[in-house]
Coordinates of C-alpha atoms in Angstrom, one line a residue:
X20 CA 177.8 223.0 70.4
X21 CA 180.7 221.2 72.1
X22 CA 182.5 218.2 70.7
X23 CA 180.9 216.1 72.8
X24 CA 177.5 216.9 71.5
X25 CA 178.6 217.1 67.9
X26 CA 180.2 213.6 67.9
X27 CA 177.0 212.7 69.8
X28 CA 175.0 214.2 66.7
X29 CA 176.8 212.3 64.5
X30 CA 175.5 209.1 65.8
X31 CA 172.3 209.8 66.4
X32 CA 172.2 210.9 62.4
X33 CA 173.9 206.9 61.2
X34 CA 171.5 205.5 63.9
X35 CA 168.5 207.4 62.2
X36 CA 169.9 206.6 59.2
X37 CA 170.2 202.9 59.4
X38 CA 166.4 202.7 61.0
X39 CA 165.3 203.8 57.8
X40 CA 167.2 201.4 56.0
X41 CA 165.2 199.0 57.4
X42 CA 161.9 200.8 56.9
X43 CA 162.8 201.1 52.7
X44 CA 163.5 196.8 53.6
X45 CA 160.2 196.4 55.1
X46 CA 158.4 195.7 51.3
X47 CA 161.0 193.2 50.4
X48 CA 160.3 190.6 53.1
X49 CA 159.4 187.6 50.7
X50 CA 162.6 188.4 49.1
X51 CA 165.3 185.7 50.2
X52 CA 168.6 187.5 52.2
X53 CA 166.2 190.4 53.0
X54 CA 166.6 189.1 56.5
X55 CA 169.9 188.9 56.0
X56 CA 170.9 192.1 55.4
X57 CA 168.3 193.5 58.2
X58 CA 170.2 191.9 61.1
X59 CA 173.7 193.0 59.6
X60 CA 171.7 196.4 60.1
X61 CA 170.6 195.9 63.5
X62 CA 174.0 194.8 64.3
X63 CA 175.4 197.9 63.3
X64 CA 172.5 199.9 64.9
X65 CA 173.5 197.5 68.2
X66 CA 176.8 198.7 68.2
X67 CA 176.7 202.3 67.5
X68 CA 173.7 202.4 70.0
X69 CA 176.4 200.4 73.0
X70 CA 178.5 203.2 72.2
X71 CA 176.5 206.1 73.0
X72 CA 175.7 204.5 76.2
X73 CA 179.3 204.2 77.0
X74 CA 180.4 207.5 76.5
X75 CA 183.2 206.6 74.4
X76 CA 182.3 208.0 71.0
X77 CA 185.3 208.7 68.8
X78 CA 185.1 209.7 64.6
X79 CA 186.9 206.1 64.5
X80 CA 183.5 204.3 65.6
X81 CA 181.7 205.8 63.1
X82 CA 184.4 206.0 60.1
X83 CA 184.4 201.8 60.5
X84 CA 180.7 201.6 60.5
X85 CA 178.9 199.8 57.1
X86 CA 175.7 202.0 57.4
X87 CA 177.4 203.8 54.8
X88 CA 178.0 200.6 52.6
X89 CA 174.1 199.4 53.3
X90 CA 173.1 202.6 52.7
X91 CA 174.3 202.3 49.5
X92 CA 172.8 198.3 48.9
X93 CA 169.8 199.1 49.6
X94 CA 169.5 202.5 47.0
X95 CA 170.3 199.7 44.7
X96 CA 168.1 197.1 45.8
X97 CA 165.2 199.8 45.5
X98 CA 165.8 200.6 42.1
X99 CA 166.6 197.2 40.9
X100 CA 163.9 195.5 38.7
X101 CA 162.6 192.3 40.1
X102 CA 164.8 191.5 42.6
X103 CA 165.2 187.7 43.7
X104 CA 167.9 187.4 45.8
X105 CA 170.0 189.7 48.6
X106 CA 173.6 188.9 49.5
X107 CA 172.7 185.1 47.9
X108 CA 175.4 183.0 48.2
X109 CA 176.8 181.2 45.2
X110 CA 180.0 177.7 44.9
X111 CA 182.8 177.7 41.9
X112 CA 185.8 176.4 41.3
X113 CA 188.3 178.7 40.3
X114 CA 191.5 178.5 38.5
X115 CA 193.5 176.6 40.6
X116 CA 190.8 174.0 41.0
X117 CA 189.8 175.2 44.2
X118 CA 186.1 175.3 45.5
X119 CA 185.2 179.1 46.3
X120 CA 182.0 180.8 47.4
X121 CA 181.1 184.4 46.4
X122 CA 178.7 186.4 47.7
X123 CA 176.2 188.2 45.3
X124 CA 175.0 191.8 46.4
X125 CA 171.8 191.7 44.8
X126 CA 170.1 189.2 42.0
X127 CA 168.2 191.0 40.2
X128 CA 165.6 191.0 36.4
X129 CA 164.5 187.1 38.0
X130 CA 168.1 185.8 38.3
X131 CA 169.4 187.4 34.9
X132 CA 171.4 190.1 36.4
X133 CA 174.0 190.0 38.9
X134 CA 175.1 193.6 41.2
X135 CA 178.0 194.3 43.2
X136 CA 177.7 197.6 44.8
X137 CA 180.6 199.4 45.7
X138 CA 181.0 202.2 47.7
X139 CA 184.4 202.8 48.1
X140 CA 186.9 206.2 47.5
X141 CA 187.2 205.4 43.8
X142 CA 191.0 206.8 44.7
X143 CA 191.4 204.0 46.9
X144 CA 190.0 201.5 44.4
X145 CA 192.3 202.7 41.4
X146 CA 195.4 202.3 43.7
X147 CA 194.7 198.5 44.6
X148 CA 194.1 197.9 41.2
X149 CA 197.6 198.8 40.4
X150 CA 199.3 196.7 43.4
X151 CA 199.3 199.5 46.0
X152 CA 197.0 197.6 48.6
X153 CA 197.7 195.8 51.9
X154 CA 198.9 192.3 51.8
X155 CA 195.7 190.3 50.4
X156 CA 193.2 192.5 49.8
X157 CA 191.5 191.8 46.5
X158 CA 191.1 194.5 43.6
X159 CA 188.1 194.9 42.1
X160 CA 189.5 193.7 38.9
X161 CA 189.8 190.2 41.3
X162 CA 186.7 190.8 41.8
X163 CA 185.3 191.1 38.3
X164 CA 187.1 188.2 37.5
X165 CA 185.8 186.1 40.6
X166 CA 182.2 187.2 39.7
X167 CA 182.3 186.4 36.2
X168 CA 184.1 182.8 36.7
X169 CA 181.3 182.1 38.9
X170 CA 178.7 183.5 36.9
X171 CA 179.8 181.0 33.8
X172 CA 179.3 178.2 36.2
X173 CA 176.1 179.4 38.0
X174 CA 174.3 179.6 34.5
X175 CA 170.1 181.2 34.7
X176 CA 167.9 179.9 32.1
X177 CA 171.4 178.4 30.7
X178 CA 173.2 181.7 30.5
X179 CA 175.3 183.4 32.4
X180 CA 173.9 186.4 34.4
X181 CA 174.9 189.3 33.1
X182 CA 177.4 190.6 35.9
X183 CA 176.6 194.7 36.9
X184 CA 179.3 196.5 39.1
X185 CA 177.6 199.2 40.7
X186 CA 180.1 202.2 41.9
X187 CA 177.8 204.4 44.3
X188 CA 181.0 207.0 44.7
X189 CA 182.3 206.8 41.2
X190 CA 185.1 205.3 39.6
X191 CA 188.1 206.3 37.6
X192 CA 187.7 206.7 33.8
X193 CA 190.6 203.9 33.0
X194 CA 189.6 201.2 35.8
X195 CA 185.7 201.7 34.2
X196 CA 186.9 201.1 30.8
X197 CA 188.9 197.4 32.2
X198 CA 186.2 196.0 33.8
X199 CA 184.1 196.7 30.9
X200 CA 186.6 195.3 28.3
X201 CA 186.0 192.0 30.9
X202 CA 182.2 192.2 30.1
X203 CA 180.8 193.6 33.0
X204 CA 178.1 196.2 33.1
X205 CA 179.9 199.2 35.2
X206 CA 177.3 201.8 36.7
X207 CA 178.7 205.3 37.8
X208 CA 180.2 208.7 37.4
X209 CA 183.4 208.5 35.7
X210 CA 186.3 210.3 37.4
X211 CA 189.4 210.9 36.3
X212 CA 191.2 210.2 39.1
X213 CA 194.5 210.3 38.3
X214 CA 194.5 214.5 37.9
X215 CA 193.2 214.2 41.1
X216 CA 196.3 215.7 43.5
X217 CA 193.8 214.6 46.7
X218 CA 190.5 212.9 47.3
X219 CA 188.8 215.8 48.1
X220 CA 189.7 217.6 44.5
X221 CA 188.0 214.4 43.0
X222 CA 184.7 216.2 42.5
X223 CA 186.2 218.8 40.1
X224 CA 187.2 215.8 37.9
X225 CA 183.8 213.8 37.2
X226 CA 183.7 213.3 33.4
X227 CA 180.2 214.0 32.8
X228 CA 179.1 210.2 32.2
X229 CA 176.8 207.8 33.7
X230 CA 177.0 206.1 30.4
X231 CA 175.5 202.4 31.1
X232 CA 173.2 201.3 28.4
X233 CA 171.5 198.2 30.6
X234 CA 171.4 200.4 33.6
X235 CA 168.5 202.3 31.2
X236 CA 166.8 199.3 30.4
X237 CA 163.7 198.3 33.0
X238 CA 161.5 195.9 32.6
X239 CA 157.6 196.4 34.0
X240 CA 156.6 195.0 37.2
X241 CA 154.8 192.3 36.3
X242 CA 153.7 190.6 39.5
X243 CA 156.2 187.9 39.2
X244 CA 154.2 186.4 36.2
X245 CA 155.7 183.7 34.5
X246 CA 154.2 184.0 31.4
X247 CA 155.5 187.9 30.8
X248 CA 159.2 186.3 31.9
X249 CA 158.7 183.6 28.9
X250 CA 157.4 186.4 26.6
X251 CA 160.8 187.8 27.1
X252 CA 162.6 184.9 25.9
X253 CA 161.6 184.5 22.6
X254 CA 164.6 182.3 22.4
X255 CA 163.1 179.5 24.1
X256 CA 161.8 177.1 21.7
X257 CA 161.4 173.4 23.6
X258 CA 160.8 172.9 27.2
X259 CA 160.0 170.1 29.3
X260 CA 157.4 169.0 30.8
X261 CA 157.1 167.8 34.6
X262 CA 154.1 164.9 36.0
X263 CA 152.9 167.7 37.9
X264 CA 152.5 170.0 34.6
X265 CA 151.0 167.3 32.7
X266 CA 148.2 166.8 35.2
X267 CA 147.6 170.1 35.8
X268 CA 146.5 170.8 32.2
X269 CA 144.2 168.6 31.6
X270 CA 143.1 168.4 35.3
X271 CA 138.9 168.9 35.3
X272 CA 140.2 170.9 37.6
X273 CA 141.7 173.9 35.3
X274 CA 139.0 173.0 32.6
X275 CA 136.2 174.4 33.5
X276 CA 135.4 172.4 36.6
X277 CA 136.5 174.8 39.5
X278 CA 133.0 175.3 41.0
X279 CA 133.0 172.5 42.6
X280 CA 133.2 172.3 46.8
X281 CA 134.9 169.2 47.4
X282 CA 135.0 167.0 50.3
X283 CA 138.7 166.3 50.5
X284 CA 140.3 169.8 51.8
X285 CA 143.3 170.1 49.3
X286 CA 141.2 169.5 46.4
X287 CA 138.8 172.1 48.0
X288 CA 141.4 174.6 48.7
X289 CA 142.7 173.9 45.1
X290 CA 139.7 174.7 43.5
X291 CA 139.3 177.6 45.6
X292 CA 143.1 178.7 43.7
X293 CA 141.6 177.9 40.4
X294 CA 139.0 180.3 40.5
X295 CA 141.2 183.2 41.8
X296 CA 144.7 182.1 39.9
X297 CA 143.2 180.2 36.8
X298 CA 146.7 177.9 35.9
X299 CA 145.4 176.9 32.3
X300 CA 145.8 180.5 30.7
X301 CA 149.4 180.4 32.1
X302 CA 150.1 177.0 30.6
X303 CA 148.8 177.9 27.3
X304 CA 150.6 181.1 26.9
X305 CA 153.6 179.3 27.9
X306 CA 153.6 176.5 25.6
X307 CA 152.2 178.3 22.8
X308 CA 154.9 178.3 19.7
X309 CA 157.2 175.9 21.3
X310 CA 158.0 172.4 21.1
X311 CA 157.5 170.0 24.4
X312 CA 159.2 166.9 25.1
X313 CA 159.0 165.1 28.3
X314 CA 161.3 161.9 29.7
X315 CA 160.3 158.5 29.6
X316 CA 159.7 158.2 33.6
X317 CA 157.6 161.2 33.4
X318 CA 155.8 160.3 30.7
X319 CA 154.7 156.3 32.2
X320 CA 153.7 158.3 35.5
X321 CA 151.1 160.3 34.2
X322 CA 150.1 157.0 32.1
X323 CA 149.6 155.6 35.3
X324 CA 148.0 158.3 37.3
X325 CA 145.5 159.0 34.3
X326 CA 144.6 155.0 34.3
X327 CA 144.2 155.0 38.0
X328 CA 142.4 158.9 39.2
X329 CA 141.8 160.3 35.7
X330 CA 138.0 160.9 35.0
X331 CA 136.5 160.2 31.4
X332 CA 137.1 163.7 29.8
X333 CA 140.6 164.0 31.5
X334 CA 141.7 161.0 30.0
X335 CA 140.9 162.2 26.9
X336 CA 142.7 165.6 27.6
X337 CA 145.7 163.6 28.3
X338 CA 145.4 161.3 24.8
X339 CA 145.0 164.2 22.6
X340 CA 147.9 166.5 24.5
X341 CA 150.2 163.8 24.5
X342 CA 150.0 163.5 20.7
X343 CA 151.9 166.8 21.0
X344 CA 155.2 165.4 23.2
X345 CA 158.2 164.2 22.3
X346 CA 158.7 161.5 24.7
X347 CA 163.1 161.5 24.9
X348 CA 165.0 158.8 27.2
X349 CA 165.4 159.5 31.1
X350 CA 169.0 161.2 32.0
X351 CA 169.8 161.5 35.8
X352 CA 170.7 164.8 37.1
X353 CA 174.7 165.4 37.3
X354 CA 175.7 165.7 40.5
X355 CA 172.7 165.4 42.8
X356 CA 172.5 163.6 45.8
X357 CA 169.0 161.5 46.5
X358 CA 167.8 162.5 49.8
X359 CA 164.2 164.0 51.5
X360 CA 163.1 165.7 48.3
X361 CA 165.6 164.6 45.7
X362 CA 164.0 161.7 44.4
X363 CA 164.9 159.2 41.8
X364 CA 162.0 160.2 39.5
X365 CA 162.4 163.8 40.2
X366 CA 166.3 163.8 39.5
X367 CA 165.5 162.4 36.0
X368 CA 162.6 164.6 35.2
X369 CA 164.6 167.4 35.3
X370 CA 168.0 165.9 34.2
X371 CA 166.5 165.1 31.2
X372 CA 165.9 169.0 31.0
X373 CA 169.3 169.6 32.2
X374 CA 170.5 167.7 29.4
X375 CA 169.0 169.0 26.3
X376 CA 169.6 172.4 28.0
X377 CA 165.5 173.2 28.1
X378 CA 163.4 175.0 30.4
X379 CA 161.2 172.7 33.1
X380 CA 157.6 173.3 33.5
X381 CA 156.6 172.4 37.0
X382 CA 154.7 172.8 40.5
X383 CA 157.0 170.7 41.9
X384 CA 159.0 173.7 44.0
X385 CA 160.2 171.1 46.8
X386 CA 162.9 169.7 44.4
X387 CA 163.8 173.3 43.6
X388 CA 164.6 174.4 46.6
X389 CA 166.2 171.0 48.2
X390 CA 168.6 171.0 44.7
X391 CA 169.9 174.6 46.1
X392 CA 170.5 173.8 49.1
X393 CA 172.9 171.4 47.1
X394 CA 173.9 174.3 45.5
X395 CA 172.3 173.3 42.3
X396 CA 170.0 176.2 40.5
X397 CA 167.8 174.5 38.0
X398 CA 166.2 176.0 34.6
X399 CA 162.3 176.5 36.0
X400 CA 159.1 177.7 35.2
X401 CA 157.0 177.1 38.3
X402 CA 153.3 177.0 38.1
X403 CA 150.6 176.2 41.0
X404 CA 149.6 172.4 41.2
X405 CA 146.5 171.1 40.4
X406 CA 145.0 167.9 41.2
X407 CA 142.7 165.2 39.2
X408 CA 139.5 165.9 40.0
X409 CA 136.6 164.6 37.4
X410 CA 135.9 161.4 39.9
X411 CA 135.4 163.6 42.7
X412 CA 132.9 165.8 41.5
X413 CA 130.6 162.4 41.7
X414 CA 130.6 162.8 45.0
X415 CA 130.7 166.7 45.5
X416 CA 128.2 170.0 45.3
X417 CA 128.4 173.0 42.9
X418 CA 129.3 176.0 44.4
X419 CA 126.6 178.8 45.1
X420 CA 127.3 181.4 42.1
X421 CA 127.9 184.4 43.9
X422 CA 125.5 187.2 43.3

């Protein structure tokens, strides 16, 4: 084999290689930056494949190629539990009072757990920590410190995520024990680097370590269920209650009265929901033990709706739940701007949660998602919504039993 067919070779192996990156990507579609990362792939795939057709392949092409680097991502992504988020994009301010954006790797355990993955010479890593870098380039202790500042004011569930730095090559035993002194969860072989008289005598120096205690603990897939994720937090003692919540449990709808075929399509295909998804086991399991409170323009809304839509036995759902709620003065989201889906009475439903730092029962996902596009993540338990339905049935059939 010539050079010219062994450099060829070469490329053919990173261009097989990144195609089945994005075969391992194809079961993480729903996930958010999935897409993302998949066209940084193809990009990459784009250019080693322009290349080839030139006839101008040199080591250089390939040595500044990120396969490698995805390569690495998406190992992680596959053994990450419940991932949410790919390269998900985060605001901060940092010490000098400037507004910075950092860009998380992977979000993983339902937002709890933050990964960088680096795959970087651990040589190369351990000199930049100690000043011996070009002109600008960030350490990875800038890193850690960039990722935890931002991670303090990105809170989940009103904590922090727990901030993972994930070293696919390894990384030397003293720079290890610094970023965990920081607090951050550092995942790989230990290597004591500075024995090392070259990089390629760096595998006869691995201290035989892949000591992360978190990196052993896995949660079980649990289908994205809310109620297992509140089963986690036995910490989580009051929540609060959204309109949509409170309609939805004591909606005919989830009580019993699914079998209904209604005339009005989104009360059809709701019922329709019900009887695959019941929502009413997921409500009870997740207030069960814990205090509720819900805000005062929440509260007079469902007031409202009941006296208006509510059938007979739903009102009296509502009057005997409501007994239960602590009803606790409106407070207005911090820092939201009203606009398409930020509504007035949405902002204070869950400001009010914001406020007595509480988890928000809701269906209402359009809020959700406009409020991060403001780069606002809010403390949610989504559910599906369910509509009032008792009146209807007047005016609807029961659905064949199925036999």
């Amino acid at each position: 084999m010539d050079v010219t067919d062994d450099i060829r070779n070469k490329f053919e192996l990173k261009i097989q290689s990144g195609n089945e990156l994005l075969t391992s990507l194809s079961s993480f579609q729903g996930v958010p930056g999935i897409m993302k990362l998949q066209k940084k792939i193809k990009q990459e795939l784009l250019f080693l494949n322009k290349v080839i057709a030139s006839e101008n392949m040199k080591n250089e092409h390939l040595l500044s190629s990120n396969i490698h680097h995805f390569s690495s991502l998406v190992a992680c992504i596959l053994h990450s539990t419940n991932v949410v988020a790919v390269l998900e994009t985060l605001s901060y301010v940092n010490e000098n009072d400037i507004r910075c954006k950092l860009c998380v790797d992977i979000v993983a355990e339902k937002g709890h757990r933050w990964i960088k993955v680096i795959a970087r010479n651990p040589k190369a890593l351990s000199q930049a920590s100690v000043g011996d870098a070009e002109y600008g380039q960030k350490s990875i202790i800038d890193h850690g410190i960039e990722y935890l500042t931002c991670a303090r004011q990105n809170l989940h569930l009103f904590e922090p995520p727990q901030v993972c730095f994930n070293f696919t090559n390894g990384i030397c035993v003293q720079l290890a024990n610094e970023l965990s002194g920081m607090g951050i969860d550092v995942i790989g072989s230990r290597i004591n680097i500075f024995n090392a008289r070259s990089d390629d005598s760096l595998g006869n120096n691995l201290v035989n370590e892949e000591d992360s205690v978190s990196n052993r603990l896995c949660y079980p897939d649990d289908n994205n269920s809310t109620t297992n994720l509140m089963k986690r937090f036995d910490c989580i003692k009051k929540i609060n209650l959204d309109v949509t919540t409170l309609i939805a449990y004591v909606s005919s709808l989830t009580n019993g009265g699914e079998n209904w075929s209604f005339k009005e399509p989104l009360l059809n295909q709701q019922a329709v929901w019900e009887r695959e998804r019941p929502v009413k086991p997921i409500l009870a399991e997740i207030l069960e033990g814990r205090e509720y409170i819900c805000c005062r323009t929440a509260y007079n809304e469902f007031l409202e709706i009941m006296r208006v839509l509510g059938g007979p036995s739903e009102k009296a759902r509502a009057d005997e739940f409501l007994k239960k709620v602590q009803i606790v003065e409106d407070t207005p989201f911090p820092g939201l701007k009203l606009c398409g889906k930020i509504k007035q009475r949405s902002s204070l439903i869950f400001g009010t949660g914001h406020h007595h730092k509480v988890v928000t029962v809701t269906a209402n996902k359009g809020f959700l998602r406009a409020a991060k596009l403001q780069g606002v993540n809010i403390a949610a338990f989504v559910h599906e919504s369910r509509a009032l339905t008792e009146i209807k049935q007047e005016s609807s059939s029961l659905v064949q039993a199925q036999s």
